[in-house]
PDB file of C-alpha atoms in Angstrom:
ATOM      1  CA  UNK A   1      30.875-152.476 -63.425  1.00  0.00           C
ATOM      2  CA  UNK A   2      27.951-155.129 -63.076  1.00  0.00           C
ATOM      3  CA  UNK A   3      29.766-157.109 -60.191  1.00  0.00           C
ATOM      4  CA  UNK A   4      30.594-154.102 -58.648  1.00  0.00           C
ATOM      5  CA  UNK A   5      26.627-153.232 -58.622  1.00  0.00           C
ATOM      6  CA  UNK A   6      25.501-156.705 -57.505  1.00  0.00           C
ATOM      7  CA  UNK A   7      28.037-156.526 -54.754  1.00  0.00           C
ATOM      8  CA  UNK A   8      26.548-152.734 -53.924  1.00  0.00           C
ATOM      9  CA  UNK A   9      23.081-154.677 -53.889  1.00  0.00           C
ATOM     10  CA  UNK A  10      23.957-157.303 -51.446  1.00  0.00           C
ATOM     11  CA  UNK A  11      25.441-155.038 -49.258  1.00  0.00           C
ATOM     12  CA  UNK A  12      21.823-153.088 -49.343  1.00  0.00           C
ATOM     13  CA  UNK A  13      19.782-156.027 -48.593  1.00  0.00           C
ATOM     14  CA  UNK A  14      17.368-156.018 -45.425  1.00  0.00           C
ATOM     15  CA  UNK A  15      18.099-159.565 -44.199  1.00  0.00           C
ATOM     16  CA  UNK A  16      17.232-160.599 -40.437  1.00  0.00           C
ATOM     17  CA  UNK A  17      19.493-159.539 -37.471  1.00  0.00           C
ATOM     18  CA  UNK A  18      21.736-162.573 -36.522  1.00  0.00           C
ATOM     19  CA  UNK A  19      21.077-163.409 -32.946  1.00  0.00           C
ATOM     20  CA  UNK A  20      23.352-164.956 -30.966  1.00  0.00           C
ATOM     21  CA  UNK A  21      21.376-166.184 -28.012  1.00  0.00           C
ATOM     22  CA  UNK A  22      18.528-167.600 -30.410  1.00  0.00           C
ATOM     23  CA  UNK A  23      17.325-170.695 -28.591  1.00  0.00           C
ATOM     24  CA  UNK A  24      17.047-173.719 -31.096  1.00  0.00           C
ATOM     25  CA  UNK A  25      16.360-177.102 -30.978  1.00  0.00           C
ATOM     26  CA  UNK A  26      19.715-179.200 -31.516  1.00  0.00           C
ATOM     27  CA  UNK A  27      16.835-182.173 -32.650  1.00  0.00           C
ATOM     28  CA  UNK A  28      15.042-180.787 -35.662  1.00  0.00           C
ATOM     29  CA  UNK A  29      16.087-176.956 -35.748  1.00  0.00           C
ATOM     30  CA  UNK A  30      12.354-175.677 -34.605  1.00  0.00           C
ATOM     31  CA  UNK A  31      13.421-171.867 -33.482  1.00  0.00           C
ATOM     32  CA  UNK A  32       9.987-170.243 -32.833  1.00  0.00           C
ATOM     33  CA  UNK A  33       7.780-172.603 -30.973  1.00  0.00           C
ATOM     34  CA  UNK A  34       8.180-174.095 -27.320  1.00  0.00           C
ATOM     35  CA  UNK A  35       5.927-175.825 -24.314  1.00  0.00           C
ATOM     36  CA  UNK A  36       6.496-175.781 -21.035  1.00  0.00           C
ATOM     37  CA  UNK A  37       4.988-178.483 -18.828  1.00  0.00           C
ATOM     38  CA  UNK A  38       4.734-178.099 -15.177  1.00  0.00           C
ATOM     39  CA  UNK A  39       4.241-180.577 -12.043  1.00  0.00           C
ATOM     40  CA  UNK A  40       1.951-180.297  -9.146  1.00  0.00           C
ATOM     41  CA  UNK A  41       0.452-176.728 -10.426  1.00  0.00           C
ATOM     42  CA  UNK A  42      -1.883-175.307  -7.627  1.00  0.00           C
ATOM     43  CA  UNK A  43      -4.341-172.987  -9.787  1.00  0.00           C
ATOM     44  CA  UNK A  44      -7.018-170.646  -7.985  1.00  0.00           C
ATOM     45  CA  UNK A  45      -9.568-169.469 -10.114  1.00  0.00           C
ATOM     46  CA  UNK A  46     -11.824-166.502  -8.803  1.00  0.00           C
ATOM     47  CA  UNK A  47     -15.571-165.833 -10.449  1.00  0.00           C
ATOM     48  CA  UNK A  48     -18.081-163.883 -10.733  1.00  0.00           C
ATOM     49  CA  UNK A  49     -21.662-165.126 -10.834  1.00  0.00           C
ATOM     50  CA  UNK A  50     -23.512-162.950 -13.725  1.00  0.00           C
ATOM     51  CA  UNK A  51     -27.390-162.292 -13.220  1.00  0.00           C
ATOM     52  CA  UNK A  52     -28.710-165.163 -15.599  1.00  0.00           C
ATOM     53  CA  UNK A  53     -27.058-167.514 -13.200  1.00  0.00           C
ATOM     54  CA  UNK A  54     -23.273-168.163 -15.431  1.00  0.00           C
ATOM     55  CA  UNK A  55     -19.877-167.733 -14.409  1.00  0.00           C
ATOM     56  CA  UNK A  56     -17.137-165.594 -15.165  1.00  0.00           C
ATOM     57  CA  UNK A  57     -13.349-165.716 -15.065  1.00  0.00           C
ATOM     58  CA  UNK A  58     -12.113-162.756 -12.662  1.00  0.00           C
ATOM     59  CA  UNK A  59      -8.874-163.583 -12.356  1.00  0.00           C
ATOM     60  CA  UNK A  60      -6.768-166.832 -11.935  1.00  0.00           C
ATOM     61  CA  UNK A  61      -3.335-167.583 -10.949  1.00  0.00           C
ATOM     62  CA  UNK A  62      -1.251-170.687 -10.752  1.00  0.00           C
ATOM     63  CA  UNK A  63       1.626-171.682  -8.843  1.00  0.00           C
ATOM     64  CA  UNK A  64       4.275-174.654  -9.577  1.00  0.00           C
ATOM     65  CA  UNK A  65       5.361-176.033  -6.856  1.00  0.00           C
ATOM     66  CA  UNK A  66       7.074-179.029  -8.788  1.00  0.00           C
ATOM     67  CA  UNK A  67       8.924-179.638 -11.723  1.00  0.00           C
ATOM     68  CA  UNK A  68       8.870-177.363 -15.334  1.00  0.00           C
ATOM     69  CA  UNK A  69      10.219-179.029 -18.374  1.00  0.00           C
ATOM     70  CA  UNK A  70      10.548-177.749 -21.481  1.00  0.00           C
ATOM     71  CA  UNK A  71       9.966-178.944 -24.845  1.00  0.00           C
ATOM     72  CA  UNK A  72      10.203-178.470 -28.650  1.00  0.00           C
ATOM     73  CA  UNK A  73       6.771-177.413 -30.013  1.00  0.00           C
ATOM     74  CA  UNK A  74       7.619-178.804 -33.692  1.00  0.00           C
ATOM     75  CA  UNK A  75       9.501-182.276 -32.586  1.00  0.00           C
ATOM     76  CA  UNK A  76       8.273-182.273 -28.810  1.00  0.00           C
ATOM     77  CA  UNK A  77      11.434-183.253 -28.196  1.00  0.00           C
ATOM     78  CA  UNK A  78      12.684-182.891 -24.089  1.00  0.00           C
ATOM     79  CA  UNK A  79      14.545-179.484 -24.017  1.00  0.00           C
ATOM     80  CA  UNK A  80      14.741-178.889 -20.159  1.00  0.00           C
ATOM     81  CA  UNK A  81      18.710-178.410 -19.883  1.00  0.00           C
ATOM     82  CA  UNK A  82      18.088-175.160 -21.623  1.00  0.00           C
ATOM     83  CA  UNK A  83      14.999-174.184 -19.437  1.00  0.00           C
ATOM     84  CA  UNK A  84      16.951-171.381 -17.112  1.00  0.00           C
ATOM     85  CA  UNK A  85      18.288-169.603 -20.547  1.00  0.00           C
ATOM     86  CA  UNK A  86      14.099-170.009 -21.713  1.00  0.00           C
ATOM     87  CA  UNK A  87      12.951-168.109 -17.958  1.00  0.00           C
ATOM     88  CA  UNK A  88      15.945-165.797 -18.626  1.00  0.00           C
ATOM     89  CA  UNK A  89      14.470-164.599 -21.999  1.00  0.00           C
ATOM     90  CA  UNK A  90      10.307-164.219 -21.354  1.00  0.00           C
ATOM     91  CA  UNK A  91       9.766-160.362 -21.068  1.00  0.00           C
TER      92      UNK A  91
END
């Protein structure tokens, strides 16, 4: 009667959703934390002057017109090959 409750237990259990498509690094197993770094990067910034004379942001955009590599944020590790699957994923 006991096993059969433990097993009834473990079935119960609110454990994390496998994913299958879960992007991890094959160097250290880091799953939540990644940098891109990007090559010739144009970036136009637009202000606005306030009336005691300092800036602020209005909006800013930037444009890579080179190379983006990715990398492990734990091990910093070079993780590029799996780049397109990383672009594929950002919502």
């Amino acid at each position: 009667m006991q096993k059969k409750m433990q097993k009834r237990a473990s079935c119960m259990r609110l454990d994390q959703p496998k994913v299958g498509n879960l992007l991890k690094c094959p160097y250290c197993g880091n799953e939540s934390e990644f940098f891109e770094i990007s090559d010739d990067v144009i970036t136009t910034t637009h202000y606005i002057q306030n009336k005691d004379g300092s800036f602020t942001i209005e909006n800013k955009n930037s444009q890579s017109l080179g190379d983006v590599k990715l990398f492990c944020g734990n091990c910093e590790e070079d993780l590029t090959s799996f780049h397109q699957r990383f672009s594929e994923m950002i919502f």
